Amino acid sequence: QGLTEANRHHLWNTRRGVRDQFMPILMPVYDRPNYLQRVLDGLTKVDGINETVVIVSQDGAQSSVTSVLLSMSPHIRMLILPHTPPYFSLPRYVDNNEYATSANVKFLLEFAFEYMLADGAIVLESDLIPSVDFYRYHQWTYQNLLAVNNSKILSVHSFNIHSTNSSDPYTLFSRGFDSWGWSTARTRWLWLKTQWTKYNSWDSIVSRTAKRDGWLCMLPKLSRTRMIGLKGINVNVRKESEKRQFEEKMYMSDKRIEYNGKRPIIV
């Protein structure tokens, strides 16, 4: 159904697949329309957003969320895929929503790599505001880190709570895997898919098994996302000092960054 809809709107050549034409931005969406609106507003300012397609997987059919999605700026190409949470979201009433979250992200990655045939894809949670250079950053790191022969880099990440206005935009360092905005390549998908878990924090499992198998997860010195969902499955920020760290102190540039001729600096 998703491919049929994409073909109808001429989003890409669905027979050939995306390949290296663009990196789709994959957005799992749940039941927080206020956060979602801020993220979509941020996407409209992203340099190069008109060159890619935003693939939304909407868990459930909450009318307020649907309304926000349908009001999206027309210059952003978007494909909305309905996604039914496993067991109709019953696990969230006896435990938490982790089962649905894990399934939603996996669903999007399967669609990108197995049906769109994209060479690379970016995952952006619906409570992460992207920087102006968010898409260009992931294009640049894909070409210079993920697409390199024999590279042991599994993923490139966007978020750094310690980002400041003096952080170098071209410097990255290795750290554990996290789900706060990241990209990977289709060549890594088979490994990632075999590590996927329904519970026990799928991203933490990936982080541990990646280290075991010699994969590297790269984090930028300069953050390319701002996390606004300060209450969720793995996050519950209550102290005002901690909130200020996320909302005010952590620096995220609002300017375009030049990547032509630049190489990543790994420290």
PDB file of C-alpha atoms in Angstrom:
ATOM      1  CA  GLN A   1       0.000   0.000   0.000  1.00  0.00           C
ATOM      2  CA  GLY A   2       2.837   2.360   0.846  1.00  0.00           C
ATOM      3  CA  LEU A   3       4.533   1.745  -2.518  1.00  0.00           C
ATOM      4  CA  THR A   4       1.241   2.213  -4.352  1.00  0.00           C
ATOM      5  CA  GLU A   5       0.689   5.536  -2.606  1.00  0.00           C
ATOM      6  CA  ALA A   6       4.278   6.611  -3.306  1.00  0.00           C
ATOM      7  CA  ASN A   7       3.861   5.751  -6.986  1.00  0.00           C
ATOM      8  CA  ARG A   8       0.606   7.720  -7.175  1.00  0.00           C
ATOM      9  CA  HIS A   9       2.312  10.832  -5.807  1.00  0.00           C
ATOM     10  CA  HIS A  10       5.496  10.276  -7.889  1.00  0.00           C
ATOM     11  CA  LEU A  11       7.674  10.333  -4.773  1.00  0.00           C
ATOM     12  CA  TRP A  12      10.320   8.067  -6.337  1.00  0.00           C
ATOM     13  CA  ASN A  13      10.682   5.390  -8.999  1.00  0.00           C
ATOM     14  CA  THR A  14       9.117   2.527  -7.064  1.00  0.00           C
ATOM     15  CA  ARG A  15      10.283  -0.106  -9.571  1.00  0.00           C
ATOM     16  CA  ARG A  16      13.944   0.790  -9.417  1.00  0.00           C
ATOM     17  CA  GLY A  17      13.931   1.880  -5.799  1.00  0.00           C
ATOM     18  CA  VAL A  18      15.556   4.900  -4.191  1.00  0.00           C
ATOM     19  CA  ARG A  19      19.119   3.536  -4.105  1.00  0.00           C
ATOM     20  CA  ASP A  20      21.438   6.568  -3.700  1.00  0.00           C
ATOM     21  CA  GLN A  21      18.943   9.171  -4.967  1.00  0.00           C
ATOM     22  CA  PHE A  22      18.208  10.461  -1.456  1.00  0.00           C
ATOM     23  CA  MET A  23      18.174   9.407   2.191  1.00  0.00           C
ATOM     24  CA  PRO A  24      14.591   9.088   3.443  1.00  0.00           C
ATOM     25  CA  ILE A  25      13.842  10.559   6.862  1.00  0.00           C
ATOM     26  CA  LEU A  26      11.913   7.951   8.871  1.00  0.00           C
ATOM     27  CA  MET A  27       9.642   9.279  11.600  1.00  0.00           C
ATOM     28  CA  PRO A  28       7.792   6.979  14.005  1.00  0.00           C
ATOM     29  CA  VAL A  29       4.789   8.924  15.327  1.00  0.00           C
ATOM     30  CA  TYR A  30       2.709   8.141  18.404  1.00  0.00           C
ATOM     31  CA  ASP A  31       0.272  10.170  20.482  1.00  0.00           C
ATOM     32  CA  ARG A  32       2.011  13.480  21.276  1.00  0.00           C
ATOM     33  CA  PRO A  33       0.731  16.060  18.759  1.00  0.00           C
ATOM     34  CA  ASN A  34       2.278  19.074  20.532  1.00  0.00           C
ATOM     35  CA  TYR A  35       5.790  17.648  20.220  1.00  0.00           C
ATOM     36  CA  LEU A  36       5.078  16.517  16.669  1.00  0.00           C
ATOM     37  CA  GLN A  37       4.040  20.012  15.569  1.00  0.00           C
ATOM     38  CA  ARG A  38       7.309  21.501  16.825  1.00  0.00           C
ATOM     39  CA  VAL A  39       9.329  18.820  15.044  1.00  0.00           C
ATOM     40  CA  LEU A  40       7.479  19.345  11.754  1.00  0.00           C
ATOM     41  CA  ASP A  41       8.001  23.096  12.074  1.00  0.00           C
ATOM     42  CA  GLY A  42      11.711  22.374  12.471  1.00  0.00           C
ATOM     43  CA  LEU A  43      11.747  20.139   9.397  1.00  0.00           C
ATOM     44  CA  THR A  44      10.447  22.970   7.211  1.00  0.00           C
ATOM     45  CA  LYS A  45      13.695  24.871   7.954  1.00  0.00           C
ATOM     46  CA  VAL A  46      16.044  21.961   7.182  1.00  0.00           C
ATOM     47  CA  ASP A  47      18.428  22.601   4.290  1.00  0.00           C
ATOM     48  CA  GLY A  48      17.723  20.061   1.530  1.00  0.00           C
ATOM     49  CA  ILE A  49      14.396  18.880   2.939  1.00  0.00           C
ATOM     50  CA  ASN A  50      12.837  19.316  -0.523  1.00  0.00           C
ATOM     51  CA  GLU A  51      15.280  16.743  -1.912  1.00  0.00           C
ATOM     52  CA  THR A  52      14.158  13.865   0.287  1.00  0.00           C
ATOM     53  CA  VAL A  53      10.947  12.173   1.448  1.00  0.00           C
ATOM     54  CA  VAL A  54       9.715  12.044   5.040  1.00  0.00           C
ATOM     55  CA  ILE A  55       8.212   8.618   5.753  1.00  0.00           C
ATOM     56  CA  VAL A  56       5.839   8.731   8.720  1.00  0.00           C
ATOM     57  CA  SER A  57       4.625   5.602  10.469  1.00  0.00           C
ATOM     58  CA  GLN A  58       1.595   6.623  12.516  1.00  0.00           C
ATOM     59  CA  ASP A  59       0.829   4.319  15.425  1.00  0.00           C
ATOM     60  CA  GLY A  60      -2.935   4.180  15.816  1.00  0.00           C
ATOM     61  CA  ALA A  61      -5.250   6.800  14.331  1.00  0.00           C
ATOM     62  CA  GLN A  62      -5.476   9.596  16.897  1.00  0.00           C
ATOM     63  CA  SER A  63      -7.354  12.429  15.169  1.00  0.00           C
ATOM     64  CA  SER A  64      -5.232  15.226  16.690  1.00  0.00           C
ATOM     65  CA  VAL A  65      -2.053  13.582  15.370  1.00  0.00           C
ATOM     66  CA  THR A  66      -3.594  13.014  11.934  1.00  0.00           C
ATOM     67  CA  SER A  67      -4.636  16.667  11.800  1.00  0.00           C
ATOM     68  CA  VAL A  68      -1.080  17.835  12.520  1.00  0.00           C
ATOM     69  CA  LEU A  69       0.358  15.539   9.848  1.00  0.00           C
ATOM     70  CA  LEU A  70      -2.138  16.648   7.207  1.00  0.00           C
ATOM     71  CA  SER A  71      -1.346  20.311   7.889  1.00  0.00           C
ATOM     72  CA  MET A  72       2.305  19.781   6.945  1.00  0.00           C
ATOM     73  CA  SER A  73       3.849  22.313   4.557  1.00  0.00           C
ATOM     74  CA  PRO A  74       3.277  21.224   0.926  1.00  0.00           C
ATOM     75  CA  HIS A  75       6.937  21.766  -0.029  1.00  0.00           C
ATOM     76  CA  ILE A  76       7.885  18.741   2.079  1.00  0.00           C
ATOM     77  CA  ARG A  77       7.278  15.410   0.377  1.00  0.00           C
ATOM     78  CA  MET A  78       5.666  13.095   2.900  1.00  0.00           C
ATOM     79  CA  LEU A  79       4.317   9.555   2.862  1.00  0.00           C
ATOM     80  CA  ILE A  80       2.131   8.579   5.836  1.00  0.00           C
ATOM     81  CA  LEU A  81       1.963   4.854   6.580  1.00  0.00           C
ATOM     82  CA  PRO A  82      -0.633   3.546   9.034  1.00  0.00           C
ATOM     83  CA  HIS A  83       0.880   1.227  11.636  1.00  0.00           C
ATOM     84  CA  THR A  84      -1.127  -0.917  14.037  1.00  0.00           C
ATOM     85  CA  PRO A  85       0.730  -1.373  17.343  1.00  0.00           C
ATOM     86  CA  PRO A  86       1.426  -5.036  18.222  1.00  0.00           C
ATOM     87  CA  TYR A  87      -1.419  -6.615  20.176  1.00  0.00           C
ATOM     88  CA  PHE A  88      -3.370  -3.367  19.662  1.00  0.00           C
ATOM     89  CA  SER A  89      -1.155  -1.621  22.244  1.00  0.00           C
ATOM     90  CA  LEU A  90      -2.419  -3.775  25.113  1.00  0.00           C
ATOM     91  CA  PRO A  91       1.130  -4.182  26.582  1.00  0.00           C
ATOM     92  CA  ARG A  92       1.276  -0.431  27.335  1.00  0.00           C
ATOM     93  CA  TYR A  93      -1.559  -0.799  29.845  1.00  0.00           C
ATOM     94  CA  VAL A  94       0.252  -3.447  31.889  1.00  0.00           C
ATOM     95  CA  ASP A  95       3.844  -2.318  31.401  1.00  0.00           C
ATOM     96  CA  ASN A  96       4.926   0.498  29.013  1.00  0.00           C
ATOM     97  CA  ASN A  97       4.878   1.456  25.342  1.00  0.00           C
ATOM     98  CA  GLU A  98       8.316   0.031  24.525  1.00  0.00           C
ATOM     99  CA  TYR A  99       6.898  -2.889  22.534  1.00  0.00           C
ATOM    100  CA  ALA A 100       5.036  -0.536  20.180  1.00  0.00           C
ATOM    101  CA  THR A 101       8.010   1.823  19.843  1.00  0.00           C
ATOM    102  CA  SER A 102      10.406  -0.970  18.913  1.00  0.00           C
ATOM    103  CA  ALA A 103       7.964  -2.405  16.352  1.00  0.00           C
ATOM    104  CA  ASN A 104       7.327   1.001  14.787  1.00  0.00           C
ATOM    105  CA  VAL A 105      11.008   1.807  14.221  1.00  0.00           C
ATOM    106  CA  LYS A 106      11.669  -1.671  12.817  1.00  0.00           C
ATOM    107  CA  PHE A 107       8.662  -1.316  10.495  1.00  0.00           C
ATOM    108  CA  LEU A 108      10.093   1.927   9.076  1.00  0.00           C
ATOM    109  CA  LEU A 109      13.588   0.516   8.584  1.00  0.00           C
ATOM    110  CA  GLU A 110      12.183  -2.544   6.830  1.00  0.00           C
ATOM    111  CA  PHE A 111      10.167  -0.302   4.530  1.00  0.00           C
ATOM    112  CA  ALA A 112      13.193   1.893   3.733  1.00  0.00           C
ATOM    113  CA  PHE A 113      15.711  -0.871   3.089  1.00  0.00           C
ATOM    114  CA  GLU A 114      13.594  -3.768   1.820  1.00  0.00           C
ATOM    115  CA  TYR A 115      10.873  -1.956  -0.139  1.00  0.00           C
ATOM    116  CA  MET A 116      12.248   1.503  -0.987  1.00  0.00           C
ATOM    117  CA  LEU A 117      15.716  -0.036  -1.514  1.00  0.00           C
ATOM    118  CA  ALA A 118      17.348   3.083  -0.082  1.00  0.00           C
ATOM    119  CA  ASP A 119      21.121   2.865   0.350  1.00  0.00           C
ATOM    120  CA  GLY A 120      20.922   4.915   3.552  1.00  0.00           C
ATOM    121  CA  ALA A 121      18.172   6.176   5.863  1.00  0.00           C
ATOM    122  CA  ILE A 122      17.761   8.593   8.757  1.00  0.00           C
ATOM    123  CA  VAL A 123      15.571   7.952  11.809  1.00  0.00           C
ATOM    124  CA  LEU A 124      14.104  11.019  13.508  1.00  0.00           C
ATOM    125  CA  GLU A 125      11.863  10.491  16.533  1.00  0.00           C
ATOM    126  CA  SER A 126       8.818  12.748  16.751  1.00  0.00           C
ATOM    127  CA  ASP A 127      10.152  14.554  19.842  1.00  0.00           C
ATOM    128  CA  LEU A 128      13.469  15.643  18.292  1.00  0.00           C
ATOM    129  CA  ILE A 129      13.759  19.049  16.636  1.00  0.00           C
ATOM    130  CA  PRO A 130      16.312  18.863  13.777  1.00  0.00           C
ATOM    131  CA  SER A 131      18.974  21.485  13.103  1.00  0.00           C
ATOM    132  CA  VAL A 132      19.053  23.440   9.849  1.00  0.00           C
ATOM    133  CA  ASP A 133      21.925  21.264   8.567  1.00  0.00           C
ATOM    134  CA  PHE A 134      20.406  17.973   9.860  1.00  0.00           C
ATOM    135  CA  TYR A 135      19.906  16.417   6.416  1.00  0.00           C
ATOM    136  CA  ARG A 136      23.183  17.698   4.935  1.00  0.00           C
ATOM    137  CA  TYR A 137      25.060  16.367   7.980  1.00  0.00           C
ATOM    138  CA  HIS A 138      23.660  12.869   7.490  1.00  0.00           C
ATOM    139  CA  GLN A 139      24.314  12.974   3.741  1.00  0.00           C
ATOM    140  CA  TRP A 140      27.911  14.005   4.406  1.00  0.00           C
ATOM    141  CA  THR A 141      28.558  11.384   7.086  1.00  0.00           C
ATOM    142  CA  TYR A 142      26.913   8.678   4.961  1.00  0.00           C
ATOM    143  CA  GLN A 143      29.245   9.428   2.043  1.00  0.00           C
ATOM    144  CA  ASN A 144      32.375   9.745   4.181  1.00  0.00           C
ATOM    145  CA  LEU A 145      31.774   7.153   6.918  1.00  0.00           C
ATOM    146  CA  LEU A 146      28.978   4.688   6.152  1.00  0.00           C
ATOM    147  CA  ALA A 147      29.535   4.196   2.411  1.00  0.00           C
ATOM    148  CA  VAL A 148      33.273   3.598   2.738  1.00  0.00           C
ATOM    149  CA  ASN A 149      34.477   0.066   1.907  1.00  0.00           C
ATOM    150  CA  ASN A 150      35.177  -2.109   4.977  1.00  0.00           C
ATOM    151  CA  SER A 151      33.914   0.577   7.318  1.00  0.00           C
ATOM    152  CA  LYS A 152      33.112  -0.696  10.810  1.00  0.00           C
ATOM    153  CA  ILE A 153      30.809   2.233  11.523  1.00  0.00           C
ATOM    154  CA  LEU A 154      27.302   0.969  12.226  1.00  0.00           C
ATOM    155  CA  SER A 155      25.490   4.280  12.703  1.00  0.00           C
ATOM    156  CA  VAL A 156      25.928   8.033  12.806  1.00  0.00           C
ATOM    157  CA  HIS A 157      24.061   9.927  15.510  1.00  0.00           C
ATOM    158  CA  SER A 158      22.712  13.451  15.913  1.00  0.00           C
ATOM    159  CA  PHE A 159      22.331  14.284  19.593  1.00  0.00           C
ATOM    160  CA  ASN A 160      24.948  15.545  22.043  1.00  0.00           C
ATOM    161  CA  ILE A 161      23.790  17.015  25.354  1.00  0.00           C
ATOM    162  CA  HIS A 162      27.238  18.621  25.816  1.00  0.00           C
ATOM    163  CA  SER A 163      27.118  20.582  22.548  1.00  0.00           C
ATOM    164  CA  THR A 164      28.219  24.251  22.808  1.00  0.00           C
ATOM    165  CA  ASN A 165      28.589  27.148  20.396  1.00  0.00           C
ATOM    166  CA  SER A 166      32.298  26.328  20.132  1.00  0.00           C
ATOM    167  CA  SER A 167      31.759  22.654  19.236  1.00  0.00           C
ATOM    168  CA  ASP A 168      33.399  21.745  15.935  1.00  0.00           C
ATOM    169  CA  PRO A 169      30.768  20.772  13.308  1.00  0.00           C
ATOM    170  CA  TYR A 170      33.108  18.318  11.553  1.00  0.00           C
ATOM    171  CA  THR A 171      34.294  16.328  14.591  1.00  0.00           C
ATOM    172  CA  LEU A 172      32.780  13.009  15.708  1.00  0.00           C
ATOM    173  CA  PHE A 173      33.714  10.425  18.298  1.00  0.00           C
ATOM    174  CA  SER A 174      32.710   6.844  19.076  1.00  0.00           C
ATOM    175  CA  ARG A 175      30.090   6.121  21.741  1.00  0.00           C
ATOM    176  CA  GLY A 176      27.256   3.680  22.406  1.00  0.00           C
ATOM    177  CA  PHE A 177      24.190   3.494  20.181  1.00  0.00           C
ATOM    178  CA  ASP A 178      21.205   5.722  21.016  1.00  0.00           C
ATOM    179  CA  SER A 179      17.888   6.444  19.308  1.00  0.00           C
ATOM    180  CA  TRP A 180      17.929  10.266  19.464  1.00  0.00           C
ATOM    181  CA  GLY A 181      18.306  10.832  15.733  1.00  0.00           C
ATOM    182  CA  TRP A 182      20.571   8.507  13.758  1.00  0.00           C
ATOM    183  CA  SER A 183      21.365   7.146  10.324  1.00  0.00           C
ATOM    184  CA  THR A 184      22.652   3.879   8.941  1.00  0.00           C
ATOM    185  CA  ALA A 185      23.182   2.063   5.646  1.00  0.00           C
ATOM    186  CA  ARG A 186      21.284  -0.772   3.971  1.00  0.00           C
ATOM    187  CA  THR A 187      24.481  -2.854   4.203  1.00  0.00           C
ATOM    188  CA  ARG A 188      24.089  -2.757   8.024  1.00  0.00           C
ATOM    189  CA  TRP A 189      20.389  -3.628   8.073  1.00  0.00           C
ATOM    190  CA  LEU A 190      20.758  -7.422   8.119  1.00  0.00           C
ATOM    191  CA  TRP A 191      22.950  -7.202  11.226  1.00  0.00           C
ATOM    192  CA  LEU A 192      20.648  -4.666  12.906  1.00  0.00           C
ATOM    193  CA  LYS A 193      17.543  -6.708  12.144  1.00  0.00           C
ATOM    194  CA  THR A 194      18.953  -9.816  13.827  1.00  0.00           C
ATOM    195  CA  GLN A 195      19.668  -7.823  17.007  1.00  0.00           C
ATOM    196  CA  TRP A 196      16.181  -6.319  17.285  1.00  0.00           C
ATOM    197  CA  THR A 197      14.261  -6.983  20.486  1.00  0.00           C
ATOM    198  CA  LYS A 198      10.662  -6.282  21.430  1.00  0.00           C
ATOM    199  CA  TYR A 199      11.407  -5.476  25.062  1.00  0.00           C
ATOM    200  CA  ASN A 200      14.412  -4.711  27.257  1.00  0.00           C
ATOM    201  CA  SER A 201      15.207  -1.436  25.424  1.00  0.00           C
ATOM    202  CA  TRP A 202      16.003  -2.402  21.821  1.00  0.00           C
ATOM    203  CA  ASP A 203      18.472   0.485  21.498  1.00  0.00           C
ATOM    204  CA  SER A 204      20.431  -0.610  24.593  1.00  0.00           C
ATOM    205  CA  ILE A 205      20.619  -4.161  23.228  1.00  0.00           C
ATOM    206  CA  VAL A 206      21.930  -2.831  19.900  1.00  0.00           C
ATOM    207  CA  SER A 207      24.519  -0.755  21.768  1.00  0.00           C
ATOM    208  CA  ARG A 208      25.822  -3.771  23.699  1.00  0.00           C
ATOM    209  CA  THR A 209      25.894  -6.180  20.756  1.00  0.00           C
ATOM    210  CA  ALA A 210      27.475  -3.578  18.477  1.00  0.00           C
ATOM    211  CA  LYS A 211      30.369  -3.182  20.897  1.00  0.00           C
ATOM    212  CA  ARG A 212      30.684  -6.960  21.158  1.00  0.00           C
ATOM    213  CA  ASP A 213      30.844  -7.348  17.378  1.00  0.00           C
ATOM    214  CA  GLY A 214      33.283  -4.498  16.811  1.00  0.00           C
ATOM    215  CA  TRP A 215      30.899  -1.915  15.368  1.00  0.00           C
ATOM    216  CA  LEU A 216      31.330   1.808  15.991  1.00  0.00           C
ATOM    217  CA  CYS A 217      28.520   4.317  16.634  1.00  0.00           C
ATOM    218  CA  MET A 218      29.602   7.878  15.909  1.00  0.00           C
ATOM    219  CA  LEU A 219      28.417  10.922  17.849  1.00  0.00           C
ATOM    220  CA  PRO A 220      28.953  14.558  16.760  1.00  0.00           C
ATOM    221  CA  LYS A 221      30.569  17.227  18.875  1.00  0.00           C
ATOM    222  CA  LEU A 222      27.911  19.658  17.588  1.00  0.00           C
ATOM    223  CA  SER A 223      24.380  18.397  18.197  1.00  0.00           C
ATOM    224  CA  ARG A 224      22.038  18.161  15.195  1.00  0.00           C
ATOM    225  CA  THR A 225      18.893  17.515  17.229  1.00  0.00           C
ATOM    226  CA  ARG A 226      17.247  19.014  20.300  1.00  0.00           C
ATOM    227  CA  MET A 227      15.301  16.602  22.482  1.00  0.00           C
ATOM    228  CA  ILE A 228      11.979  18.095  23.651  1.00  0.00           C
ATOM    229  CA  GLY A 229      10.244  14.917  24.848  1.00  0.00           C
ATOM    230  CA  LEU A 230      11.480  15.131  28.408  1.00  0.00           C
ATOM    231  CA  LYS A 231       9.079  12.468  29.624  1.00  0.00           C
ATOM    232  CA  GLY A 232       8.866   9.079  27.947  1.00  0.00           C
ATOM    233  CA  ILE A 233       9.828   5.415  28.138  1.00  0.00           C
ATOM    234  CA  ASN A 234      13.516   5.980  28.946  1.00  0.00           C
ATOM    235  CA  VAL A 235      13.457   9.670  29.884  1.00  0.00           C
ATOM    236  CA  ASN A 236      11.847  11.452  32.796  1.00  0.00           C
ATOM    237  CA  VAL A 237      13.410  14.859  33.370  1.00  0.00           C
ATOM    238  CA  ARG A 238      11.910  16.570  36.419  1.00  0.00           C
ATOM    239  CA  LYS A 239      14.515  18.954  37.821  1.00  0.00           C
ATOM    240  CA  GLU A 240      14.449  22.484  36.413  1.00  0.00           C
ATOM    241  CA  SER A 241      18.245  22.465  36.115  1.00  0.00           C
ATOM    242  CA  GLU A 242      18.089  19.354  33.927  1.00  0.00           C
ATOM    243  CA  LYS A 243      15.303  20.829  31.789  1.00  0.00           C
ATOM    244  CA  ARG A 244      17.405  23.937  31.181  1.00  0.00           C
ATOM    245  CA  GLN A 245      20.292  21.737  30.055  1.00  0.00           C
ATOM    246  CA  PHE A 246      18.088  20.228  27.326  1.00  0.00           C
ATOM    247  CA  GLU A 247      16.096  23.321  26.377  1.00  0.00           C
ATOM    248  CA  GLU A 248      18.547  26.200  26.831  1.00  0.00           C
ATOM    249  CA  LYS A 249      22.160  25.290  27.582  1.00  0.00           C
ATOM    250  CA  MET A 250      22.675  22.613  24.913  1.00  0.00           C
ATOM    251  CA  TYR A 251      23.644  24.434  21.720  1.00  0.00           C
ATOM    252  CA  MET A 252      22.219  23.603  18.310  1.00  0.00           C
ATOM    253  CA  SER A 253      23.152  25.809  15.366  1.00  0.00           C
ATOM    254  CA  ASP A 254      20.410  27.474  13.339  1.00  0.00           C
ATOM    255  CA  LYS A 255      22.710  28.138  10.361  1.00  0.00           C
ATOM    256  CA  ARG A 256      23.696  26.205   7.262  1.00  0.00           C
ATOM    257  CA  ILE A 257      27.091  24.508   7.423  1.00  0.00           C
ATOM    258  CA  GLU A 258      29.368  24.067   4.412  1.00  0.00           C
ATOM    259  CA  TYR A 259      30.391  20.427   3.850  1.00  0.00           C
ATOM    260  CA  ASN A 260      31.949  20.585   0.372  1.00  0.00           C
ATOM    261  CA  GLY A 261      35.577  19.544   0.565  1.00  0.00           C
ATOM    262  CA  LYS A 262      35.336  18.770   4.285  1.00  0.00           C
ATOM    263  CA  ARG A 263      36.288  15.438   5.826  1.00  0.00           C
ATOM    264  CA  PRO A 264      35.054  14.111   9.197  1.00  0.00           C
ATOM    265  CA  ILE A 265      37.542  14.457  12.030  1.00  0.00           C
ATOM    266  CA  ILE A 266      37.420  11.375  14.259  1.00  0.00           C
ATOM    267  CA  VAL A 267      38.745  11.778  17.799  1.00  0.00           C
TER     268      VAL A 267
END
